[in-house]
Coordinates of C-alpha atoms and ligand atoms in Angstrom, one line a residue:
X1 CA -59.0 49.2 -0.3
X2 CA -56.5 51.3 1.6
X3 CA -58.1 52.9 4.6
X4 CA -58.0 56.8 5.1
X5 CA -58.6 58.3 8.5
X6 CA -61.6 59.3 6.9
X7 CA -63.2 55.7 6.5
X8 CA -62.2 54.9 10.1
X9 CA -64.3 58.2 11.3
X10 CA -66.9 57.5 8.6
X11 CA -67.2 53.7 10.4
X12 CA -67.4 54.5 13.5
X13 CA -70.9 56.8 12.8
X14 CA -72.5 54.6 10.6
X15 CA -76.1 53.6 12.0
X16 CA -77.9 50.7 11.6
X17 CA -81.2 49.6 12.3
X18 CA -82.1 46.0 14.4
X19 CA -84.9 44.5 14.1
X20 CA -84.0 43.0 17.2
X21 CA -84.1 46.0 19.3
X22 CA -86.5 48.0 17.0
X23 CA -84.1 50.8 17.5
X24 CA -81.2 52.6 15.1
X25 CA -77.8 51.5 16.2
X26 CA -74.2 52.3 16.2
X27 CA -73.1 49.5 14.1
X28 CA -70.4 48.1 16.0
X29 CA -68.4 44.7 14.2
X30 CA -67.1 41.7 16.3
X31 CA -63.7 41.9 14.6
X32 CA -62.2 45.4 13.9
X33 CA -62.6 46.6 10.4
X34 CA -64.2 43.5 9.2
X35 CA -68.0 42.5 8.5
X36 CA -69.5 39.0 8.3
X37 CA -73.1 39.2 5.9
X38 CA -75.5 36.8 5.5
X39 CA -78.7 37.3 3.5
X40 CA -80.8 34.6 2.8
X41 CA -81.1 33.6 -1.0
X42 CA -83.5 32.4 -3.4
X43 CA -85.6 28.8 -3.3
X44 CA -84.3 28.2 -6.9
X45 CA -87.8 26.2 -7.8
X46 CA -88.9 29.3 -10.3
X47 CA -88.0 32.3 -11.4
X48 CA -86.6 34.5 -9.1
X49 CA -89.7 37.5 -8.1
X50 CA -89.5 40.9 -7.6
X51 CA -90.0 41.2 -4.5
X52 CA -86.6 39.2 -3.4
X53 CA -84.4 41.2 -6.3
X54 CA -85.5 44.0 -3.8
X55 CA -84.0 42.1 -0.9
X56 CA -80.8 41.4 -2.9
X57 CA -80.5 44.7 -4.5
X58 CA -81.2 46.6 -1.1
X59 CA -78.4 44.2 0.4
X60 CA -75.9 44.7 -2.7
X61 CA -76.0 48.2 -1.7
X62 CA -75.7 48.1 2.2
X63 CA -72.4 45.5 1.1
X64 CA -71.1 48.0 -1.4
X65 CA -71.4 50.5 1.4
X66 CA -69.8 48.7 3.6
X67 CA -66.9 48.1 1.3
X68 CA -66.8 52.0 0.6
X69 CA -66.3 52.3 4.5
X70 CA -63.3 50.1 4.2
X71 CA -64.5 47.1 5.7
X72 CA -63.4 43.7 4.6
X73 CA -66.7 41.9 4.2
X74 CA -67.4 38.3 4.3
X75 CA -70.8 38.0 2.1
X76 CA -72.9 34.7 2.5
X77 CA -76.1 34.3 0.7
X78 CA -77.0 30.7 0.2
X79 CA -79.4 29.1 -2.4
X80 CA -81.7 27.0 -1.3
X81 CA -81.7 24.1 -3.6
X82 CA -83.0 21.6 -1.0
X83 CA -85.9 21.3 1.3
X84 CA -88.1 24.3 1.1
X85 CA -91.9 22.8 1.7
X86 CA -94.7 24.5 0.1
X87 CA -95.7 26.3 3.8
X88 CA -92.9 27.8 5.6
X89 CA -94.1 25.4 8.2
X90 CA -93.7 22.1 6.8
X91 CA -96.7 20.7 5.7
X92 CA -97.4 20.0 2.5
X93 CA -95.1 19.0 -1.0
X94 CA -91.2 19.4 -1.2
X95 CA -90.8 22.4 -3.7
X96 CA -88.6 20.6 -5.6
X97 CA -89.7 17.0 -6.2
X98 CA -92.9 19.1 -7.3
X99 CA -91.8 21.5 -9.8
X100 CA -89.7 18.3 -11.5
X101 CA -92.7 16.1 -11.4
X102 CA -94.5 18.6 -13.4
X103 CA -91.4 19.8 -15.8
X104 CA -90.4 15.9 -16.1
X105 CA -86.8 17.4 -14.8
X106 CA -84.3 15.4 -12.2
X107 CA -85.0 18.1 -9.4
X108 CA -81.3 19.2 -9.6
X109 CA -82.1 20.2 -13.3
X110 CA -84.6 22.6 -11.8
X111 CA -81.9 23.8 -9.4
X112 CA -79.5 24.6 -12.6
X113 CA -81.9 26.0 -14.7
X114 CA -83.4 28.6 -12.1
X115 CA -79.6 29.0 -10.5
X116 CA -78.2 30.5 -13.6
X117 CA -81.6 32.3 -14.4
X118 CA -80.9 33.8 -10.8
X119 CA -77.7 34.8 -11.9
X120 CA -78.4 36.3 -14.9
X121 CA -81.1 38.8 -13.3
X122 CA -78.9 39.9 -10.5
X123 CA -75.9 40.7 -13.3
X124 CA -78.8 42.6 -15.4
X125 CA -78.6 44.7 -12.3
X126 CA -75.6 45.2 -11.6
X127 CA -75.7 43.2 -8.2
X128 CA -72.1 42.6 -7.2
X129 CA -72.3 38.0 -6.2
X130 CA -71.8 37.4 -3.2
X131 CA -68.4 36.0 -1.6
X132 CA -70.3 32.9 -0.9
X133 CA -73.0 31.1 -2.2
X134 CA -73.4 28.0 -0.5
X135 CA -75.7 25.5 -1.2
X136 CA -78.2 23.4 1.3
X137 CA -77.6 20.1 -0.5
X138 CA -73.8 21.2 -0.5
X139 CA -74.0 20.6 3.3
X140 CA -76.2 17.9 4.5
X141 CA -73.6 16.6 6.9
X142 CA -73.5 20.3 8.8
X143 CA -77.2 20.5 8.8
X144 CA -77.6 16.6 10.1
X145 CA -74.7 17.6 12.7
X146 CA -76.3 20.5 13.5
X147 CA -79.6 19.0 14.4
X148 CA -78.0 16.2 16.5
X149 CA -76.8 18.6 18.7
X150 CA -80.0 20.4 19.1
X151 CA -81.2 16.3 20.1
X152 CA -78.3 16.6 22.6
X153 CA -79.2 19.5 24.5
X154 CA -82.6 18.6 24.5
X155 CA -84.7 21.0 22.6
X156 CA -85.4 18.3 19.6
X157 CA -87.4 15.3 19.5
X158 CA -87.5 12.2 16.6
X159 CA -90.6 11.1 15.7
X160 CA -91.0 8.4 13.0
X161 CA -88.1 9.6 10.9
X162 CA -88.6 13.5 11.5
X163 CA -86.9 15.6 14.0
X164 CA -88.9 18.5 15.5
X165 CA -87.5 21.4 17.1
X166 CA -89.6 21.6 20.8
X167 CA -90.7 25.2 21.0
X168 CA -92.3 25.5 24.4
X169 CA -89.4 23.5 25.8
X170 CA -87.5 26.3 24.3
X171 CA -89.7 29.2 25.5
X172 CA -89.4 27.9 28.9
X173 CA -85.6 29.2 28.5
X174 CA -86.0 31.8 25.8
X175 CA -87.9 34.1 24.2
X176 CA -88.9 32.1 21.3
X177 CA -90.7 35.2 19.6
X178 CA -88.0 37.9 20.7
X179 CA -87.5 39.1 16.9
X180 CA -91.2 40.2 16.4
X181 CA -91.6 41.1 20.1
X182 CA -94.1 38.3 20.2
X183 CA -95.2 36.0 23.0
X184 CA -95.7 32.7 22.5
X185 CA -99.4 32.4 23.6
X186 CA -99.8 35.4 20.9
X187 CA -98.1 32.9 18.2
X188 CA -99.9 29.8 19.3
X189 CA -103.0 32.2 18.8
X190 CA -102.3 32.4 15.2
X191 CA -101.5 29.1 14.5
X192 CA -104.0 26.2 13.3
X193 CA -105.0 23.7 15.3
X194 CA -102.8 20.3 14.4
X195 CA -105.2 17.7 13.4
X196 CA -105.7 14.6 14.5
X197 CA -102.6 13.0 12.4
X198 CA -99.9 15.7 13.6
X199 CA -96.6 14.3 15.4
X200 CA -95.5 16.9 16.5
X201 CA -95.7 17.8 20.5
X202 CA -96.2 21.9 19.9
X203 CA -98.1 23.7 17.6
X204 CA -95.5 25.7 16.7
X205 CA -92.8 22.9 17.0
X206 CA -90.4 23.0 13.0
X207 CA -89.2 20.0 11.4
X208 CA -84.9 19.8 11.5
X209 CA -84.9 17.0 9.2
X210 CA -88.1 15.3 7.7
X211 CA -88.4 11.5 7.1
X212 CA -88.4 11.2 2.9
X213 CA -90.8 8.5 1.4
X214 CA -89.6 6.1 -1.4
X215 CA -91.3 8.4 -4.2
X216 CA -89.5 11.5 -2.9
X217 CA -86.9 12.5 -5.5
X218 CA -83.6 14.3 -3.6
X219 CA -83.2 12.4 0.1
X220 CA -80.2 11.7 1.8
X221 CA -79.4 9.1 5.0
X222 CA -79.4 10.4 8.1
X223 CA -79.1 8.9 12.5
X224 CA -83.2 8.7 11.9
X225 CA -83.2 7.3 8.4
X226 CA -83.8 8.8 5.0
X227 CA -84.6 12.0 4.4
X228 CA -84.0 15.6 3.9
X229 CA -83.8 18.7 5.9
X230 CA -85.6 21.7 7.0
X231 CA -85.9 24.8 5.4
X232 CA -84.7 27.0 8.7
X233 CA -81.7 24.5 9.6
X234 CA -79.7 25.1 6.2
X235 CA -79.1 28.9 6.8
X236 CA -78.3 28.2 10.6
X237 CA -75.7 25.9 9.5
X238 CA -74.5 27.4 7.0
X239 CA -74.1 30.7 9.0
X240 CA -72.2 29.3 11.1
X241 CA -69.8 27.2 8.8
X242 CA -68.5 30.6 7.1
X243 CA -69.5 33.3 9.5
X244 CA -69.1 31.4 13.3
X245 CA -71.9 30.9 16.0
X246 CA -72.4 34.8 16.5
X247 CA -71.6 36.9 13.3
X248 CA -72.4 40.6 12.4
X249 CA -75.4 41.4 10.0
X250 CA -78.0 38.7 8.9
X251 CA -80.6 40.0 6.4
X252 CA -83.2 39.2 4.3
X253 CA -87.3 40.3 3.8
X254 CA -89.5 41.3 6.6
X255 CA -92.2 38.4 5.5
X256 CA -88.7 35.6 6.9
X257 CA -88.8 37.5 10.1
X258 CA -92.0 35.8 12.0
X259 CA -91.0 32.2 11.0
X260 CA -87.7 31.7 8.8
X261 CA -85.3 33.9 11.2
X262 CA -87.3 33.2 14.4
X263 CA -86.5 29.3 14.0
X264 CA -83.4 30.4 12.8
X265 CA -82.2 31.9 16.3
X266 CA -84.2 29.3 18.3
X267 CA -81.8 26.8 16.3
X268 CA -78.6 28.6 17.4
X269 CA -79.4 29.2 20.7
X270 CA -80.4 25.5 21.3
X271 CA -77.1 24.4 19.5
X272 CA -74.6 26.6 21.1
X273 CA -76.4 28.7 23.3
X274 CA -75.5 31.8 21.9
X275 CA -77.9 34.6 20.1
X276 CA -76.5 34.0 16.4
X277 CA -76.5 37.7 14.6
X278 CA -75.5 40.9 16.3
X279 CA -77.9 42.9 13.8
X280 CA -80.8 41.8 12.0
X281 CA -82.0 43.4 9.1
X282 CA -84.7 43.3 6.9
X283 CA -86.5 45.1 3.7
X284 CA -89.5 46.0 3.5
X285 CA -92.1 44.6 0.6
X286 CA -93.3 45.9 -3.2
X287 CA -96.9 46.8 -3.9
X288 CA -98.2 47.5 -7.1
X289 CA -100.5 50.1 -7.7
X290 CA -101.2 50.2 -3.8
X291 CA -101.8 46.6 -4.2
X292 CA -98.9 44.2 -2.8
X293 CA -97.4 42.3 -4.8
X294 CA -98.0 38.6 -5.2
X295 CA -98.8 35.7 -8.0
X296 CA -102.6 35.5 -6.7
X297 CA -103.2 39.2 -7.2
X298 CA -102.1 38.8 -10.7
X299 CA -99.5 41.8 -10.2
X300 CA -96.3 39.5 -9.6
X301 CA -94.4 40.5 -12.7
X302 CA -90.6 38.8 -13.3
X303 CA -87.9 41.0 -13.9
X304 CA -88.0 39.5 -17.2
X305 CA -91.7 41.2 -17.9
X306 CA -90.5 44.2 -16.5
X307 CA -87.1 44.9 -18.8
X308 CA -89.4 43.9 -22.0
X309 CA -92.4 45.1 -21.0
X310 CA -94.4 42.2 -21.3
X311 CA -96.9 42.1 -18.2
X312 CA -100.4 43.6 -18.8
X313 CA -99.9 46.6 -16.3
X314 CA -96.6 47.5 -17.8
X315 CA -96.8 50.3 -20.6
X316 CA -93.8 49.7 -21.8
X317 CA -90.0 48.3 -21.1
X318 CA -88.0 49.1 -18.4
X319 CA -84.3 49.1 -17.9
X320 CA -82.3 47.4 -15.3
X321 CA -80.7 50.7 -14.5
X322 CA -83.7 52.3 -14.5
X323 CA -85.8 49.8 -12.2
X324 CA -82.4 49.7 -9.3
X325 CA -82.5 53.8 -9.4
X326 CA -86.0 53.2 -8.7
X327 CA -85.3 51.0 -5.9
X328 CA -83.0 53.6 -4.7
X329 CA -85.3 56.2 -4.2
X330 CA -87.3 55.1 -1.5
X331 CA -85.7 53.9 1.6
X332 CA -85.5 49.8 2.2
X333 CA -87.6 49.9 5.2
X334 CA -90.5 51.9 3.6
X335 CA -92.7 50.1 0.7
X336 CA -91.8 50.7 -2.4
X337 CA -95.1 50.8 -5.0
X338 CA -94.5 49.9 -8.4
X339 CA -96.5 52.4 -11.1
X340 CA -95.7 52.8 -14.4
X341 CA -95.9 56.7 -13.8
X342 CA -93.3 56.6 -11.3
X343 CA -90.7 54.2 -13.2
X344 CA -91.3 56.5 -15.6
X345 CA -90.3 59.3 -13.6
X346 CA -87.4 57.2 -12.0
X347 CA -86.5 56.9 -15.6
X348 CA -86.3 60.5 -16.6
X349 CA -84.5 61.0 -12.9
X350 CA -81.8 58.9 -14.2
X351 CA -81.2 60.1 -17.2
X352 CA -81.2 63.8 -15.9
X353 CA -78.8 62.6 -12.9
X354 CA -76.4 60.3 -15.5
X355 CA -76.3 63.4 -18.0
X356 CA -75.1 65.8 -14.9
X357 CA -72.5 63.3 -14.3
X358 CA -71.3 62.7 -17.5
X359 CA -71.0 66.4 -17.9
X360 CA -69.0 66.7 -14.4
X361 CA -66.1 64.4 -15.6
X362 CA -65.9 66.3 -18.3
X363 CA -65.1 70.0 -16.5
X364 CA -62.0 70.6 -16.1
X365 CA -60.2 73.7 -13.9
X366 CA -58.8 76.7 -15.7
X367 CA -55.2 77.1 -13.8
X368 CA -54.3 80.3 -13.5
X369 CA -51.5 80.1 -11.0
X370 CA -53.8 81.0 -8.3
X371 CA -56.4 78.5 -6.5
X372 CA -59.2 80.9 -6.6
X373 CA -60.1 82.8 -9.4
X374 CA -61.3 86.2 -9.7
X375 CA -64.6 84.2 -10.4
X376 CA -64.5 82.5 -7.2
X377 CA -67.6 82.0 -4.9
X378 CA -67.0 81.2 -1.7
X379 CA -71.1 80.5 -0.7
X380 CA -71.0 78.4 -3.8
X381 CA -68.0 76.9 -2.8
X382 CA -69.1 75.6 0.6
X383 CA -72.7 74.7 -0.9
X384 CA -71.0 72.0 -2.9
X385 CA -69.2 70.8 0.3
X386 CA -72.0 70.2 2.8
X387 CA -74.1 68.6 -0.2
X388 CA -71.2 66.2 -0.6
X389 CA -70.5 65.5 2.9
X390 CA -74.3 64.6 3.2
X391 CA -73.9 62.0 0.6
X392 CA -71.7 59.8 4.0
X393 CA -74.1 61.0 6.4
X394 CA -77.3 60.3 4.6
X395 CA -75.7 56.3 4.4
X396 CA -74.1 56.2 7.9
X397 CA -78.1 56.6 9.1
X398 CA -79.2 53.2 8.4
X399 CA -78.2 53.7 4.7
X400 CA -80.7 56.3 3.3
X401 CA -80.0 56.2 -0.3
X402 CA -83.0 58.1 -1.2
X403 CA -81.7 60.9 1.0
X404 CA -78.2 60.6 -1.2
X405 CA -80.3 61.2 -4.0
X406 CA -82.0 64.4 -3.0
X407 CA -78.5 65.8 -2.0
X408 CA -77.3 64.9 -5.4
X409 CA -80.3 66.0 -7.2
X410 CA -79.5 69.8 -5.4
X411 CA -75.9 69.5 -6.9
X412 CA -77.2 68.6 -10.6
X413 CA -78.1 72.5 -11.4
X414 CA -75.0 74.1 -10.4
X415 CA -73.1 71.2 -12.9
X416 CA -75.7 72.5 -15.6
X417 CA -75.1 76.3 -15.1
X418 CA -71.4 75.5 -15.2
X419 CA -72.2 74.0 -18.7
X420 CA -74.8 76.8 -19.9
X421 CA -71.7 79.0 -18.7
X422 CA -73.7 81.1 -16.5
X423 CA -71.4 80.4 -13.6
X424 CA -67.5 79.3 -14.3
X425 CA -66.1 76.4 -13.0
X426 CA -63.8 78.7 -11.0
X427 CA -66.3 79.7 -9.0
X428 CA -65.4 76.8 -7.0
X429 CA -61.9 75.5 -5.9
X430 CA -60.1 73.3 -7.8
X431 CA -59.9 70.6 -5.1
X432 CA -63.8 70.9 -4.6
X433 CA -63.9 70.0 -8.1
X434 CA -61.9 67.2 -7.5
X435 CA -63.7 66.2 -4.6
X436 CA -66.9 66.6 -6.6
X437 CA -66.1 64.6 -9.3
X438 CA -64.5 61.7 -6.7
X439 CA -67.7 61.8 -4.8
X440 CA -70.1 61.4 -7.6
X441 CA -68.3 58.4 -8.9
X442 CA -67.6 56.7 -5.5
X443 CA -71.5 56.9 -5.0
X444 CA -72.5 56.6 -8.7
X445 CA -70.6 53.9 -9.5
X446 CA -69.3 52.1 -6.7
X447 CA -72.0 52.1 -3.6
X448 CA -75.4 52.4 -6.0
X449 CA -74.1 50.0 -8.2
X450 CA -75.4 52.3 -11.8
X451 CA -73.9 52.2 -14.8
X452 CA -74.8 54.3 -17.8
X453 CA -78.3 53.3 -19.2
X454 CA -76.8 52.1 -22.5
X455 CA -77.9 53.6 -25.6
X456 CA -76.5 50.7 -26.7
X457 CA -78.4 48.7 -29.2
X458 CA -78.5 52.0 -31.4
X459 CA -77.8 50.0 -34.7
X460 CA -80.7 47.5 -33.6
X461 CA -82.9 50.1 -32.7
X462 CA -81.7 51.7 -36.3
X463 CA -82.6 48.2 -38.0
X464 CA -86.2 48.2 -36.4
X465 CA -87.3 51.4 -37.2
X466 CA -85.9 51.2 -40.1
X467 CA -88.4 48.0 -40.5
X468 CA -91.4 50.1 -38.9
X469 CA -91.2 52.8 -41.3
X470 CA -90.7 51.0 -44.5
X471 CA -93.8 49.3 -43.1
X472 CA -95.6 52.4 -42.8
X473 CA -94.5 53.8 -46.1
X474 CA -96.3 50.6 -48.0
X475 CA -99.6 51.3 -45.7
X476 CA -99.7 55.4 -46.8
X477 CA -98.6 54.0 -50.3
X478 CA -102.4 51.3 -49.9
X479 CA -103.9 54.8 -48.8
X480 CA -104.3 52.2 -45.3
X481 CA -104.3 55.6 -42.9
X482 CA -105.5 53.5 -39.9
X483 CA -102.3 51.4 -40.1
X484 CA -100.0 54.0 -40.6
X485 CA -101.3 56.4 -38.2
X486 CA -101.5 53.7 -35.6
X487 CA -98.0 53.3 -36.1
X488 CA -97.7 56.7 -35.5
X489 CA -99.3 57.4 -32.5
X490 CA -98.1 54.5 -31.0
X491 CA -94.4 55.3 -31.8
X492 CA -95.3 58.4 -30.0
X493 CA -96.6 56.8 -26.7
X494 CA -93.1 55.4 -26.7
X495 CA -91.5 58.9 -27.4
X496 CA -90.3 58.7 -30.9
X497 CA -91.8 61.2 -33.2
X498 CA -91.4 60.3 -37.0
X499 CA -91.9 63.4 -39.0
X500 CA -93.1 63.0 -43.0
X501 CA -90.9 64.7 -45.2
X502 CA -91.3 66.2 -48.2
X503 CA -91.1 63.9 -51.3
X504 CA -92.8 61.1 -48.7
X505 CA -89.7 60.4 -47.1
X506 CA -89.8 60.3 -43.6
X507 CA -87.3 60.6 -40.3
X508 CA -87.3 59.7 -37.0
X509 CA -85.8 61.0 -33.9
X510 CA -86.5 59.6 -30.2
X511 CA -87.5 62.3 -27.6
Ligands
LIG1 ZN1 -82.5 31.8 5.5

């Protein structure tokens, strides 16, 4: 991307918000013009959730963004394919060796599977991959090197095969809960009391690497014997492997923030005794119905159930497109609630948004020799230009695409009046038009990542009602009214009205 002097002013005001200092920043890189990312990525032991295609999708567009700014970016977001415990604090079954006992699968079968599942919902929408993907079991050696040193310096202990990472030791030097602005004797508070069998020294104390048994599946040799490592270790390691020991913006959901990214910076600074990540960001969660979302409340719908419609609190399918422009409208620190009235407004928004667009592109400027026609209006004019120029400052502060929205939104009825001819397209000047139509697309296209809501399928949409209606000609032709008017009205729910003709032919047209 070739950098104007625009892009270098636009960097220099972009804002971010730290988790770390609980305060809006100027984002300021290591390296000049360059950005090192790292988000941590699914625990590919089931389908991927909703709630994390929020994290991914949130951080697809703060990367895009970044890109737009002119900023080489260096994205790392690892799968974790390796030694994710069933609590975030190591107790209990390895995820993996689990889910393959019950699927009778070699655990890395279960890695494949969910992998390329993982994949294929983050291409539905449009989530540019990463530059990275590194894998935990792709660097055992880093991790096992990694936790030495932590040994070395003294803030890790072995015990019986397992290496535990000594968190009051740490403390002592540190604040351990500096992310969450949390003491330790707060953290201890909340924490159960080990039982009698524990190991460990602390409470609060992680597992590096954890000692494997002969009936666990995926284990590898290690200084303290077989085994396998902890969750937090893999993305400290890996972190550093691409990114270096301090790098610019780690990410991920708030609920890694107490525990995941806590250990994570603990790890670092015991290793090499520097704080890991300049600015630490993180997204906020999804509620249904008010509700939030998880597998025990019975509202933790797969993006799958959501693009066909399939879970019981959907009322009907949702698109991709349609469920990221959702995303987009609410900020990524705010919580975004899930109804099916306001995906179906987000879906209407869209529409109403894409068709403005579409009908941008297509304007062109009458040239009449002069720049300005007798039609020209100046107020008009400079309207159009602050809406635009909020589009970059509604980003630069901490990324507000749901600010870039409304600004859009304002623009969408002067592009229909220029259609319904009630103000000419010479009202503005020709290079605001150009501007306008560059704008739209950059942000459109390139930094929200939409595409046009296909009305693709139209011949097997054709087919199908094609299908339903012959269907309910045969039911009217049995004199079966309660079939044929439940096809009906339920064709209407979905907004397609089929009309009886005349003759007892009947048409169809979708609202
Ligand atoms: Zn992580």
């Amino acid at each position: 991307m070739r950098l104007s002097a625009q892009s270098f002013f636009n960097m220099s005001k972009l804002k971010v918000y730290n988790s770390l200092s609980r305060t809006k920043e100027i984002f300021t890189p290591i390296t000049a013009g360059h950005v090192g990312l790292y988000v941590c990525g699914p625990t590919v032991y089931s389908d991927v959730h909703l709630g994390n295609c929020r994290t991914f999708i949130s951080f697809d567009i703060i990367y895009r963004y970044l890109k737009y700014l002119g900023y080489k970016v260096r994205y790392v977001r690892n799968i974790t394919d390796a030694g994710h415990l069933e609590g975030d604090r190591d107790e209990g079954d390895d995820k993996f060796s689990k889910k393959a006992r019950l699927e009778q699968l070699e655990p890395m079968e279960i890695v494949q599977k969910y992998t390329v599942g993982f994949h294929k919902v983050m291409e539905l929408f449009n989530a540019l991959p990463p530059t990275i993907e590194p894998a935990a079991t792709g660097h055992i050696t880093e991790q096992i090197r990694m936790a030495q040193q932590i040994i070395d310096n003294g803030y890790a202990y072995v015990v019986n095969g397992t290496v535990y990472f000594d968190v009051e030791k740490y403390n002592s030097e540190k604040p351990y809960g500096i992310l969450t602005n949390r003491k330790l004797e707060d953290l201890l508070e909340g924490t159960r009391e080990l039982g009698g069998q524990s190991e460990k020294k602390g409470r609060l104390d992680f597992a590096l690497w954890i000692k494997a048994g002969p009936e666990h599946l995926m284990q590898w040799p290690s200084p303290w014997g077989m085994g396998f490592p902890g969750w937090h270790i893999e993305c400290s390691a890996m972190s550093e492997k691409y990114l270096g020991k301090q790098f610019d913006i780690h990410g991920g959901g708030m609920d890694l923030a107490a525990t995941h990214h806590t250990n994570e910076i603990a790890q670092s600074q015991a290793c090499y005794h520097v704080s890991p990540v300049r600015y630490w960001m993180h997204t906020n969660m999804l509620t249904v119905n008010g509700v939030r979302m998880s597998k025990s409340a019975g509202n933790g719908f797969l993006p799958e159930e959501l693009f066909s419609g399939s879970h019981p609190l959907l009322e009907k399918a949702y698109s991709p497109m349609n469920v990221r422009f959702f995303m987009l409208q609410t900020h990524y620190r705010s919580t975004l609630d899930f109804s099916n009235e306001a995906l179906q407004a987000a879906e209407k928004g869209l529409k109403r948004l894409w068709d403005a667009y579409k009908l941008l592109m297509s304007f062109s400027w009458t040239e009449t020799g002069n720049t300005r026609t007798a039609g020209a209006d100046q107020e008009l004019d400079e309207k159009i230009i602050k809406l635009l120029g909020e589009f970059d400052e509604n980003m630069n502060d901490d990324f507000n695409t749901a600010k870039v929205l409304a600004s859009m939104f304002e623009l969408v009825p002067v592009i229909n009046s220029i259609k319904d001819k009630t103000i000419s397209v010479n009202a503005m000047a020709k290079d605001t038009l150009t501007l306008m139509k560059a704008t739209f697309k950059s942000y459109l296209e390139d930094v929200f990542g939409l595409k046009a809501v296909d009305d693709t399928d139209n011949t097997k949409l054709q087919g199908v009602m094609q299908l339903v209606i012959d269907i309910r000609k045969e039911a009217k032709g049995k004199k079966d009214f309660l079939t044929s008017d439940k096809i009906r009205n339920q064709l209407a729910q979905l907004g397609i009205t089929v009309k009886d003709e005349k003759g007892g032919g009947m048409s169809w047209s979708v609202e």
